[in-house]
């Protein structure tokens, strides 16, 4: 092959590299990947839910130096906090209390509220059997309550906060049949909202707590249980989920990401990606009402971590 022809591919590669360098210099940004993170117990399924939205976002962020995207899974909040502190994750999506926990642990900051299946805010419902003798939260002293898991906003952080704010000490029980001390509220982790409903209905525990959405969902709360149960307390509303970014993310990248996500609901090209992204219908700017809800959750996370865990 003539030398002139062999030099053409090199020339093309050189021009492409020069264009990329010039692009980064012109935008004042260093070309790099955008890393979307997720705390996951099922990385394969969550990857399929995350990837379409990341693929939608990345091409719309080239003006701030983003040239690719990658997903990084964390096994738990502690590992995600480590990723955030070391700058390995730029953006992640979480339920509200878990997001506030990572704000506390790793300096992450809220970017947008996430509306899932048309709902951006919800509240916690406490319930008991109608024949239990429990008619309010104060009646739970010396009794037991079923919660979901330490990662749940509506079925852990919020109900525990509501109880300790009333001066009711919390004591973790290893099983639903274990007795706690007479002065405390014993709580047991049921792992799922449906288990909470079953344990309360069967009388294994005196009360349960879950989100208002799960209370209304027939697959969680069987319609056959309802005649035997009653709501004993409902909390105020708080944000359901958040998009978060690491605290030291470049301002231009954070601002552009916020802009792209806010506009996604009005873009037909984003519809399928949003649906995959945990049923997201739109992203919403934080307003004073939602900031107040986050303030409540910050206090809840702090008190639960310090007084219960």
PDB file of C-alpha atoms in Angstrom:
ATOM      1  CA  UNK A   1       0.000   0.000   0.000  1.00  0.00           C
ATOM      2  CA  UNK A   2       1.400   3.453  -0.895  1.00  0.00           C
ATOM      3  CA  UNK A   3       2.618   5.505   2.062  1.00  0.00           C
ATOM      4  CA  UNK A   4       0.140   8.290   1.253  1.00  0.00           C
ATOM      5  CA  UNK A   5      -2.801   5.893   1.544  1.00  0.00           C
ATOM      6  CA  UNK A   6      -1.459   4.402   4.808  1.00  0.00           C
ATOM      7  CA  UNK A   7      -1.311   7.876   6.306  1.00  0.00           C
ATOM      8  CA  UNK A   8      -5.015   8.635   5.699  1.00  0.00           C
ATOM      9  CA  UNK A   9      -6.354   6.647   8.704  1.00  0.00           C
ATOM     10  CA  UNK A  10      -3.732   8.271  10.928  1.00  0.00           C
ATOM     11  CA  UNK A  11      -4.748  11.682   9.614  1.00  0.00           C
ATOM     12  CA  UNK A  12      -8.432  10.966  10.355  1.00  0.00           C
ATOM     13  CA  UNK A  13      -7.637   9.773  13.889  1.00  0.00           C
ATOM     14  CA  UNK A  14      -5.480  12.811  14.455  1.00  0.00           C
ATOM     15  CA  UNK A  15      -8.207  15.160  13.288  1.00  0.00           C
ATOM     16  CA  UNK A  16     -10.784  13.420  15.513  1.00  0.00           C
ATOM     17  CA  UNK A  17      -8.504  13.727  18.538  1.00  0.00           C
ATOM     18  CA  UNK A  18      -7.812  17.357  17.760  1.00  0.00           C
ATOM     19  CA  UNK A  19     -11.545  18.051  17.500  1.00  0.00           C
ATOM     20  CA  UNK A  20     -12.171  16.376  20.851  1.00  0.00           C
ATOM     21  CA  UNK A  21      -9.427  18.397  22.529  1.00  0.00           C
ATOM     22  CA  UNK A  22     -10.700  21.591  20.918  1.00  0.00           C
ATOM     23  CA  UNK A  23     -14.247  20.742  22.026  1.00  0.00           C
ATOM     24  CA  UNK A  24     -13.194  20.239  25.639  1.00  0.00           C
ATOM     25  CA  UNK A  25     -11.157  23.436  25.590  1.00  0.00           C
ATOM     26  CA  UNK A  26     -14.015  25.419  24.074  1.00  0.00           C
ATOM     27  CA  UNK A  27     -16.497  24.264  26.678  1.00  0.00           C
ATOM     28  CA  UNK A  28     -14.057  24.626  29.550  1.00  0.00           C
ATOM     29  CA  UNK A  29     -14.801  21.007  30.506  1.00  0.00           C
ATOM     30  CA  UNK A  30     -12.689  17.889  30.512  1.00  0.00           C
ATOM     31  CA  UNK A  31     -14.255  15.129  28.404  1.00  0.00           C
ATOM     32  CA  UNK A  32     -15.325  12.245  30.641  1.00  0.00           C
ATOM     33  CA  UNK A  33     -18.048   9.730  31.483  1.00  0.00           C
ATOM     34  CA  UNK A  34     -21.145  10.432  33.539  1.00  0.00           C
ATOM     35  CA  UNK A  35     -21.484   7.717  36.186  1.00  0.00           C
ATOM     36  CA  UNK A  36     -24.978   6.777  37.360  1.00  0.00           C
ATOM     37  CA  UNK A  37     -25.016   4.806  40.605  1.00  0.00           C
ATOM     38  CA  UNK A  38     -27.524   2.619  42.389  1.00  0.00           C
ATOM     39  CA  UNK A  39     -27.675   0.736  45.689  1.00  0.00           C
ATOM     40  CA  UNK A  40     -28.851  -2.658  44.470  1.00  0.00           C
ATOM     41  CA  UNK A  41     -29.599  -6.182  45.617  1.00  0.00           C
ATOM     42  CA  UNK A  42     -30.397  -7.127  42.005  1.00  0.00           C
ATOM     43  CA  UNK A  43     -27.759  -5.489  39.748  1.00  0.00           C
ATOM     44  CA  UNK A  44     -28.890  -7.198  36.533  1.00  0.00           C
ATOM     45  CA  UNK A  45     -32.497  -6.016  36.827  1.00  0.00           C
ATOM     46  CA  UNK A  46     -31.536  -2.527  37.962  1.00  0.00           C
ATOM     47  CA  UNK A  47     -29.028  -2.174  35.113  1.00  0.00           C
ATOM     48  CA  UNK A  48     -31.859  -2.741  32.636  1.00  0.00           C
ATOM     49  CA  UNK A  49     -33.924  -0.075  34.408  1.00  0.00           C
ATOM     50  CA  UNK A  50     -31.116   2.496  34.556  1.00  0.00           C
ATOM     51  CA  UNK A  51     -29.415   2.152  31.170  1.00  0.00           C
ATOM     52  CA  UNK A  52     -32.117   3.641  28.883  1.00  0.00           C
ATOM     53  CA  UNK A  53     -32.282   6.932  30.774  1.00  0.00           C
ATOM     54  CA  UNK A  54     -28.494   7.196  30.954  1.00  0.00           C
ATOM     55  CA  UNK A  55     -28.342   6.619  27.191  1.00  0.00           C
ATOM     56  CA  UNK A  56     -30.914   9.395  26.742  1.00  0.00           C
ATOM     57  CA  UNK A  57     -29.077  11.862  29.001  1.00  0.00           C
ATOM     58  CA  UNK A  58     -25.466  11.444  27.850  1.00  0.00           C
ATOM     59  CA  UNK A  59     -25.788  12.778  24.251  1.00  0.00           C
ATOM     60  CA  UNK A  60     -27.507  15.877  25.637  1.00  0.00           C
ATOM     61  CA  UNK A  61     -24.573  16.703  27.903  1.00  0.00           C
ATOM     62  CA  UNK A  62     -21.753  16.912  25.394  1.00  0.00           C
ATOM     63  CA  UNK A  63     -21.647  20.684  25.776  1.00  0.00           C
ATOM     64  CA  UNK A  64     -20.339  20.196  29.333  1.00  0.00           C
ATOM     65  CA  UNK A  65     -17.763  17.579  28.368  1.00  0.00           C
ATOM     66  CA  UNK A  66     -19.747  14.357  28.889  1.00  0.00           C
ATOM     67  CA  UNK A  67     -18.830  11.891  26.141  1.00  0.00           C
ATOM     68  CA  UNK A  68     -20.048   8.613  27.623  1.00  0.00           C
ATOM     69  CA  UNK A  69     -21.951   7.021  30.468  1.00  0.00           C
ATOM     70  CA  UNK A  70     -21.432   4.161  32.892  1.00  0.00           C
ATOM     71  CA  UNK A  71     -23.457   2.476  35.658  1.00  0.00           C
ATOM     72  CA  UNK A  72     -21.875   1.549  38.983  1.00  0.00           C
ATOM     73  CA  UNK A  73     -23.776  -0.585  41.500  1.00  0.00           C
ATOM     74  CA  UNK A  74     -23.240  -0.489  45.263  1.00  0.00           C
ATOM     75  CA  UNK A  75     -24.194  -3.379  47.520  1.00  0.00           C
ATOM     76  CA  UNK A  76     -25.366  -1.050  50.313  1.00  0.00           C
ATOM     77  CA  UNK A  77     -25.463   2.571  51.482  1.00  0.00           C
ATOM     78  CA  UNK A  78     -21.988   2.338  53.026  1.00  0.00           C
ATOM     79  CA  UNK A  79     -20.428   1.350  49.703  1.00  0.00           C
ATOM     80  CA  UNK A  80     -22.367   4.066  47.876  1.00  0.00           C
ATOM     81  CA  UNK A  81     -21.132   6.625  50.417  1.00  0.00           C
ATOM     82  CA  UNK A  82     -17.573   5.497  49.696  1.00  0.00           C
ATOM     83  CA  UNK A  83     -18.122   5.849  45.929  1.00  0.00           C
ATOM     84  CA  UNK A  84     -19.496   9.369  46.408  1.00  0.00           C
ATOM     85  CA  UNK A  85     -16.653  10.507  48.663  1.00  0.00           C
ATOM     86  CA  UNK A  86     -14.096   9.218  46.138  1.00  0.00           C
ATOM     87  CA  UNK A  87     -15.874  10.809  43.169  1.00  0.00           C
ATOM     88  CA  UNK A  88     -16.689   7.473  41.544  1.00  0.00           C
ATOM     89  CA  UNK A  89     -20.443   8.176  41.222  1.00  0.00           C
ATOM     90  CA  UNK A  90     -21.846  11.442  39.848  1.00  0.00           C
ATOM     91  CA  UNK A  91     -25.597  10.900  40.047  1.00  0.00           C
ATOM     92  CA  UNK A  92     -27.906   8.417  41.766  1.00  0.00           C
ATOM     93  CA  UNK A  93     -31.612   7.877  42.386  1.00  0.00           C
ATOM     94  CA  UNK A  94     -32.977   6.928  45.823  1.00  0.00           C
ATOM     95  CA  UNK A  95     -35.982   6.932  48.089  1.00  0.00           C
ATOM     96  CA  UNK A  96     -36.048  10.104  50.143  1.00  0.00           C
ATOM     97  CA  UNK A  97     -34.750   8.935  53.540  1.00  0.00           C
ATOM     98  CA  UNK A  98     -31.966   6.846  51.983  1.00  0.00           C
ATOM     99  CA  UNK A  99     -31.013   9.926  49.949  1.00  0.00           C
ATOM    100  CA  UNK A 100     -30.853  12.000  53.150  1.00  0.00           C
ATOM    101  CA  UNK A 101     -28.735   9.301  54.775  1.00  0.00           C
ATOM    102  CA  UNK A 102     -26.222   9.590  51.914  1.00  0.00           C
ATOM    103  CA  UNK A 103     -26.351  13.371  52.207  1.00  0.00           C
ATOM    104  CA  UNK A 104     -25.394  12.924  55.872  1.00  0.00           C
ATOM    105  CA  UNK A 105     -22.719  10.271  55.252  1.00  0.00           C
ATOM    106  CA  UNK A 106     -21.133  11.482  52.023  1.00  0.00           C
ATOM    107  CA  UNK A 107     -22.194  15.068  51.346  1.00  0.00           C
ATOM    108  CA  UNK A 108     -24.491  14.176  48.443  1.00  0.00           C
ATOM    109  CA  UNK A 109     -26.994  16.869  47.523  1.00  0.00           C
ATOM    110  CA  UNK A 110     -30.548  16.826  46.154  1.00  0.00           C
ATOM    111  CA  UNK A 111     -30.976  17.723  42.489  1.00  0.00           C
ATOM    112  CA  UNK A 112     -34.639  16.999  41.711  1.00  0.00           C
ATOM    113  CA  UNK A 113     -37.740  15.337  43.073  1.00  0.00           C
ATOM    114  CA  UNK A 114     -38.725  12.132  41.232  1.00  0.00           C
ATOM    115  CA  UNK A 115     -42.360  11.447  40.402  1.00  0.00           C
ATOM    116  CA  UNK A 116     -43.064   7.738  39.997  1.00  0.00           C
ATOM    117  CA  UNK A 117     -46.300   6.533  38.425  1.00  0.00           C
ATOM    118  CA  UNK A 118     -47.765  10.004  38.853  1.00  0.00           C
ATOM    119  CA  UNK A 119     -46.951  10.271  42.589  1.00  0.00           C
ATOM    120  CA  UNK A 120     -44.230  12.538  43.977  1.00  0.00           C
ATOM    121  CA  UNK A 121     -45.289  12.633  47.650  1.00  0.00           C
ATOM    122  CA  UNK A 122     -46.836  10.163  50.064  1.00  0.00           C
ATOM    123  CA  UNK A 123     -47.206   9.513  53.781  1.00  0.00           C
ATOM    124  CA  UNK A 124     -46.992   6.730  56.340  1.00  0.00           C
ATOM    125  CA  UNK A 125     -50.017   4.828  57.676  1.00  0.00           C
ATOM    126  CA  UNK A 126     -49.977   3.068  61.064  1.00  0.00           C
ATOM    127  CA  UNK A 127     -52.603   0.358  61.497  1.00  0.00           C
ATOM    128  CA  UNK A 128     -53.717  -2.336  63.938  1.00  0.00           C
ATOM    129  CA  UNK A 129     -56.413  -4.964  64.316  1.00  0.00           C
ATOM    130  CA  UNK A 130     -59.762  -3.534  65.332  1.00  0.00           C
ATOM    131  CA  UNK A 131     -59.830  -5.913  68.318  1.00  0.00           C
ATOM    132  CA  UNK A 132     -56.259  -5.177  69.470  1.00  0.00           C
ATOM    133  CA  UNK A 133     -57.055  -2.411  71.934  1.00  0.00           C
ATOM    134  CA  UNK A 134     -54.618  -0.151  70.051  1.00  0.00           C
ATOM    135  CA  UNK A 135     -56.234   3.109  68.960  1.00  0.00           C
ATOM    136  CA  UNK A 136     -53.237   5.459  68.806  1.00  0.00           C
ATOM    137  CA  UNK A 137     -49.452   5.569  68.906  1.00  0.00           C
ATOM    138  CA  UNK A 138     -49.286   5.995  72.691  1.00  0.00           C
ATOM    139  CA  UNK A 139     -51.015   2.622  73.039  1.00  0.00           C
ATOM    140  CA  UNK A 140     -47.967   0.936  71.504  1.00  0.00           C
ATOM    141  CA  UNK A 141     -45.815   1.275  74.640  1.00  0.00           C
ATOM    142  CA  UNK A 142     -45.001  -2.255  75.739  1.00  0.00           C
ATOM    143  CA  UNK A 143     -46.303  -3.647  72.445  1.00  0.00           C
ATOM    144  CA  UNK A 144     -44.836  -4.531  69.053  1.00  0.00           C
ATOM    145  CA  UNK A 145     -44.865  -3.097  65.534  1.00  0.00           C
ATOM    146  CA  UNK A 146     -43.802  -4.567  62.180  1.00  0.00           C
ATOM    147  CA  UNK A 147     -41.660  -2.410  59.887  1.00  0.00           C
ATOM    148  CA  UNK A 148     -40.071  -3.267  56.547  1.00  0.00           C
ATOM    149  CA  UNK A 149     -36.283  -2.755  56.484  1.00  0.00           C
ATOM    150  CA  UNK A 150     -33.676  -0.182  57.451  1.00  0.00           C
ATOM    151  CA  UNK A 151     -33.664   1.116  53.858  1.00  0.00           C
ATOM    152  CA  UNK A 152     -37.345   2.084  53.847  1.00  0.00           C
ATOM    153  CA  UNK A 153     -38.481   5.683  54.194  1.00  0.00           C
ATOM    154  CA  UNK A 154     -42.183   5.041  54.780  1.00  0.00           C
ATOM    155  CA  UNK A 155     -41.891   1.769  56.683  1.00  0.00           C
ATOM    156  CA  UNK A 156     -38.812   2.434  58.838  1.00  0.00           C
ATOM    157  CA  UNK A 157     -37.334   5.917  59.167  1.00  0.00           C
ATOM    158  CA  UNK A 158     -40.618   7.833  59.317  1.00  0.00           C
ATOM    159  CA  UNK A 159     -42.528   5.517  61.690  1.00  0.00           C
ATOM    160  CA  UNK A 160     -39.548   5.220  64.027  1.00  0.00           C
ATOM    161  CA  UNK A 161     -39.225   9.012  64.033  1.00  0.00           C
ATOM    162  CA  UNK A 162     -42.925   9.427  64.836  1.00  0.00           C
ATOM    163  CA  UNK A 163     -42.635   7.063  67.804  1.00  0.00           C
ATOM    164  CA  UNK A 164     -39.435   8.411  69.347  1.00  0.00           C
ATOM    165  CA  UNK A 165     -40.744  11.971  69.007  1.00  0.00           C
ATOM    166  CA  UNK A 166     -43.551  10.878  71.338  1.00  0.00           C
ATOM    167  CA  UNK A 167     -41.057   9.679  73.915  1.00  0.00           C
ATOM    168  CA  UNK A 168     -41.490   6.006  73.062  1.00  0.00           C
ATOM    169  CA  UNK A 169     -38.135   4.149  73.206  1.00  0.00           C
ATOM    170  CA  UNK A 170     -37.591   1.689  70.365  1.00  0.00           C
ATOM    171  CA  UNK A 171     -36.251  -1.831  70.836  1.00  0.00           C
ATOM    172  CA  UNK A 172     -35.446  -4.194  67.969  1.00  0.00           C
ATOM    173  CA  UNK A 173     -36.898  -7.697  68.344  1.00  0.00           C
ATOM    174  CA  UNK A 174     -35.351 -10.737  66.613  1.00  0.00           C
ATOM    175  CA  UNK A 175     -38.725 -12.338  65.783  1.00  0.00           C
ATOM    176  CA  UNK A 176     -42.376 -11.217  65.808  1.00  0.00           C
ATOM    177  CA  UNK A 177     -43.110 -13.558  68.730  1.00  0.00           C
ATOM    178  CA  UNK A 178     -40.378 -12.093  70.953  1.00  0.00           C
ATOM    179  CA  UNK A 179     -41.436  -9.867  73.868  1.00  0.00           C
ATOM    180  CA  UNK A 180     -39.841  -6.478  74.446  1.00  0.00           C
ATOM    181  CA  UNK A 181     -39.518  -4.465  77.640  1.00  0.00           C
ATOM    182  CA  UNK A 182     -42.705  -2.944  79.124  1.00  0.00           C
ATOM    183  CA  UNK A 183     -41.572   0.657  78.597  1.00  0.00           C
ATOM    184  CA  UNK A 184     -40.520   0.379  74.933  1.00  0.00           C
ATOM    185  CA  UNK A 185     -42.016  -0.303  71.528  1.00  0.00           C
ATOM    186  CA  UNK A 186     -40.568  -3.497  70.118  1.00  0.00           C
ATOM    187  CA  UNK A 187     -40.069  -3.419  66.362  1.00  0.00           C
ATOM    188  CA  UNK A 188     -39.413  -6.299  64.029  1.00  0.00           C
ATOM    189  CA  UNK A 189     -38.301  -6.079  60.379  1.00  0.00           C
ATOM    190  CA  UNK A 190     -40.695  -7.973  58.117  1.00  0.00           C
ATOM    191  CA  UNK A 191     -38.691  -7.423  54.873  1.00  0.00           C
ATOM    192  CA  UNK A 192     -41.796  -6.673  52.798  1.00  0.00           C
ATOM    193  CA  UNK A 193     -44.998  -4.676  53.116  1.00  0.00           C
ATOM    194  CA  UNK A 194     -47.111  -7.764  52.445  1.00  0.00           C
ATOM    195  CA  UNK A 195     -45.455  -9.509  55.406  1.00  0.00           C
ATOM    196  CA  UNK A 196     -46.283  -6.486  57.570  1.00  0.00           C
ATOM    197  CA  UNK A 197     -49.963  -6.795  56.629  1.00  0.00           C
ATOM    198  CA  UNK A 198     -50.001 -10.565  57.247  1.00  0.00           C
ATOM    199  CA  UNK A 199     -48.254 -10.330  60.634  1.00  0.00           C
ATOM    200  CA  UNK A 200     -50.664  -7.679  61.880  1.00  0.00           C
ATOM    201  CA  UNK A 201     -53.706  -9.531  60.596  1.00  0.00           C
ATOM    202  CA  UNK A 202     -52.570 -12.802  62.190  1.00  0.00           C
ATOM    203  CA  UNK A 203     -51.919 -11.039  65.498  1.00  0.00           C
ATOM    204  CA  UNK A 204     -48.182 -11.816  65.501  1.00  0.00           C
ATOM    205  CA  UNK A 205     -47.549  -8.103  66.153  1.00  0.00           C
ATOM    206  CA  UNK A 206     -49.778  -5.382  67.536  1.00  0.00           C
ATOM    207  CA  UNK A 207     -49.380  -2.861  64.719  1.00  0.00           C
ATOM    208  CA  UNK A 208     -47.714  -2.170  61.393  1.00  0.00           C
ATOM    209  CA  UNK A 209     -46.593   0.811  59.341  1.00  0.00           C
ATOM    210  CA  UNK A 210     -46.299   1.247  55.578  1.00  0.00           C
ATOM    211  CA  UNK A 211     -46.736   3.886  52.896  1.00  0.00           C
ATOM    212  CA  UNK A 212     -50.169   5.169  51.980  1.00  0.00           C
ATOM    213  CA  UNK A 213     -49.571   3.703  48.503  1.00  0.00           C
ATOM    214  CA  UNK A 214     -48.992   0.210  49.878  1.00  0.00           C
ATOM    215  CA  UNK A 215     -51.978   0.529  52.213  1.00  0.00           C
ATOM    216  CA  UNK A 216     -54.195   1.086  49.145  1.00  0.00           C
ATOM    217  CA  UNK A 217     -52.507  -1.559  46.983  1.00  0.00           C
ATOM    218  CA  UNK A 218     -54.489  -4.868  46.896  1.00  0.00           C
ATOM    219  CA  UNK A 219     -51.350  -6.895  46.186  1.00  0.00           C
ATOM    220  CA  UNK A 220     -49.871  -5.640  49.459  1.00  0.00           C
ATOM    221  CA  UNK A 221     -52.929  -5.201  51.659  1.00  0.00           C
ATOM    222  CA  UNK A 222     -55.400  -7.973  50.852  1.00  0.00           C
ATOM    223  CA  UNK A 223     -58.994  -6.695  50.631  1.00  0.00           C
ATOM    224  CA  UNK A 224     -59.974  -9.627  52.875  1.00  0.00           C
ATOM    225  CA  UNK A 225     -57.837  -8.123  55.678  1.00  0.00           C
ATOM    226  CA  UNK A 226     -59.455  -4.690  55.659  1.00  0.00           C
ATOM    227  CA  UNK A 227     -62.572  -5.411  57.776  1.00  0.00           C
ATOM    228  CA  UNK A 228     -60.279  -6.555  60.602  1.00  0.00           C
ATOM    229  CA  UNK A 229     -57.857  -3.601  60.464  1.00  0.00           C
ATOM    230  CA  UNK A 230     -58.049   0.115  61.203  1.00  0.00           C
ATOM    231  CA  UNK A 231     -55.733   3.080  60.728  1.00  0.00           C
ATOM    232  CA  UNK A 232     -54.517   4.426  64.074  1.00  0.00           C
ATOM    233  CA  UNK A 233     -52.290   7.256  62.812  1.00  0.00           C
ATOM    234  CA  UNK A 234     -51.238   8.996  59.566  1.00  0.00           C
ATOM    235  CA  UNK A 235     -48.197  11.215  59.133  1.00  0.00           C
ATOM    236  CA  UNK A 236     -47.815  14.329  57.013  1.00  0.00           C
ATOM    237  CA  UNK A 237     -46.621  14.019  53.429  1.00  0.00           C
ATOM    238  CA  UNK A 238     -42.983  13.915  52.357  1.00  0.00           C
ATOM    239  CA  UNK A 239     -41.130  13.405  49.031  1.00  0.00           C
ATOM    240  CA  UNK A 240     -41.210   9.916  47.598  1.00  0.00           C
ATOM    241  CA  UNK A 241     -37.876   9.764  45.746  1.00  0.00           C
ATOM    242  CA  UNK A 242     -34.983  12.004  44.698  1.00  0.00           C
ATOM    243  CA  UNK A 243     -32.296  12.389  42.103  1.00  0.00           C
ATOM    244  CA  UNK A 244     -29.047  13.126  43.941  1.00  0.00           C
ATOM    245  CA  UNK A 245     -25.554  14.172  42.879  1.00  0.00           C
ATOM    246  CA  UNK A 246     -22.244  14.031  44.703  1.00  0.00           C
ATOM    247  CA  UNK A 247     -21.454  17.186  46.598  1.00  0.00           C
ATOM    248  CA  UNK A 248     -18.405  18.167  44.543  1.00  0.00           C
ATOM    249  CA  UNK A 249     -19.880  17.496  41.098  1.00  0.00           C
ATOM    250  CA  UNK A 250     -18.868  20.233  38.661  1.00  0.00           C
ATOM    251  CA  UNK A 251     -21.554  22.961  38.753  1.00  0.00           C
ATOM    252  CA  UNK A 252     -21.874  23.025  34.958  1.00  0.00           C
ATOM    253  CA  UNK A 253     -22.445  19.249  34.812  1.00  0.00           C
ATOM    254  CA  UNK A 254     -25.000  19.340  37.639  1.00  0.00           C
ATOM    255  CA  UNK A 255     -26.847  22.259  36.054  1.00  0.00           C
ATOM    256  CA  UNK A 256     -27.005  20.604  32.639  1.00  0.00           C
ATOM    257  CA  UNK A 257     -28.115  17.271  34.118  1.00  0.00           C
ATOM    258  CA  UNK A 258     -30.887  19.064  36.008  1.00  0.00           C
ATOM    259  CA  UNK A 259     -31.992  20.812  32.820  1.00  0.00           C
ATOM    260  CA  UNK A 260     -32.039  17.604  30.751  1.00  0.00           C
ATOM    261  CA  UNK A 261     -34.030  15.696  33.378  1.00  0.00           C
ATOM    262  CA  UNK A 262     -36.551  18.508  33.873  1.00  0.00           C
ATOM    263  CA  UNK A 263     -37.230  18.596  30.118  1.00  0.00           C
ATOM    264  CA  UNK A 264     -37.438  14.816  29.680  1.00  0.00           C
ATOM    265  CA  UNK A 265     -41.157  14.489  30.449  1.00  0.00           C
ATOM    266  CA  UNK A 266     -41.974  16.756  27.496  1.00  0.00           C
ATOM    267  CA  UNK A 267     -39.725  14.866  25.068  1.00  0.00           C
ATOM    268  CA  UNK A 268     -41.330  11.879  23.290  1.00  0.00           C
ATOM    269  CA  UNK A 269     -37.842  10.417  22.838  1.00  0.00           C
ATOM    270  CA  UNK A 270     -37.551  10.047  26.618  1.00  0.00           C
ATOM    271  CA  UNK A 271     -40.892   8.322  27.238  1.00  0.00           C
ATOM    272  CA  UNK A 272     -39.669   4.735  27.148  1.00  0.00           C
ATOM    273  CA  UNK A 273     -36.503   5.534  29.122  1.00  0.00           C
ATOM    274  CA  UNK A 274     -38.535   7.202  31.861  1.00  0.00           C
ATOM    275  CA  UNK A 275     -40.917   4.249  32.074  1.00  0.00           C
ATOM    276  CA  UNK A 276     -37.965   1.889  32.566  1.00  0.00           C
ATOM    277  CA  UNK A 277     -36.523   4.204  35.237  1.00  0.00           C
ATOM    278  CA  UNK A 278     -38.678   2.772  38.072  1.00  0.00           C
ATOM    279  CA  UNK A 279     -41.881   4.042  36.489  1.00  0.00           C
ATOM    280  CA  UNK A 280     -40.773   7.680  36.497  1.00  0.00           C
ATOM    281  CA  UNK A 281     -43.321  10.058  34.992  1.00  0.00           C
ATOM    282  CA  UNK A 282     -41.360  13.283  35.447  1.00  0.00           C
ATOM    283  CA  UNK A 283     -38.722  15.107  37.484  1.00  0.00           C
ATOM    284  CA  UNK A 284     -39.766  18.116  39.568  1.00  0.00           C
ATOM    285  CA  UNK A 285     -37.805  21.115  40.831  1.00  0.00           C
ATOM    286  CA  UNK A 286     -37.576  21.333  44.600  1.00  0.00           C
ATOM    287  CA  UNK A 287     -39.852  24.010  46.063  1.00  0.00           C
ATOM    288  CA  UNK A 288     -40.312  25.261  49.670  1.00  0.00           C
ATOM    289  CA  UNK A 289     -42.936  22.603  50.402  1.00  0.00           C
ATOM    290  CA  UNK A 290     -40.652  19.787  49.305  1.00  0.00           C
ATOM    291  CA  UNK A 291     -37.652  21.364  51.038  1.00  0.00           C
ATOM    292  CA  UNK A 292     -39.686  21.308  54.257  1.00  0.00           C
ATOM    293  CA  UNK A 293     -40.376  17.612  53.714  1.00  0.00           C
ATOM    294  CA  UNK A 294     -36.672  16.970  53.225  1.00  0.00           C
ATOM    295  CA  UNK A 295     -35.940  18.895  56.416  1.00  0.00           C
ATOM    296  CA  UNK A 296     -38.254  16.541  58.308  1.00  0.00           C
ATOM    297  CA  UNK A 297     -36.528  13.515  56.770  1.00  0.00           C
ATOM    298  CA  UNK A 298     -33.092  14.879  57.635  1.00  0.00           C
ATOM    299  CA  UNK A 299     -34.159  15.117  61.268  1.00  0.00           C
ATOM    300  CA  UNK A 300     -35.691  11.649  61.089  1.00  0.00           C
ATOM    301  CA  UNK A 301     -32.521  10.091  59.699  1.00  0.00           C
ATOM    302  CA  UNK A 302     -30.355  11.851  62.295  1.00  0.00           C
ATOM    303  CA  UNK A 303     -32.513  10.805  65.248  1.00  0.00           C
ATOM    304  CA  UNK A 304     -32.959   7.208  64.096  1.00  0.00           C
ATOM    305  CA  UNK A 305     -29.232   6.786  63.451  1.00  0.00           C
ATOM    306  CA  UNK A 306     -28.268   8.333  66.793  1.00  0.00           C
ATOM    307  CA  UNK A 307     -30.985   6.881  69.041  1.00  0.00           C
ATOM    308  CA  UNK A 308     -31.968   3.555  67.511  1.00  0.00           C
ATOM    309  CA  UNK A 309     -29.085   2.281  65.406  1.00  0.00           C
TER     310      UNK A 309
END
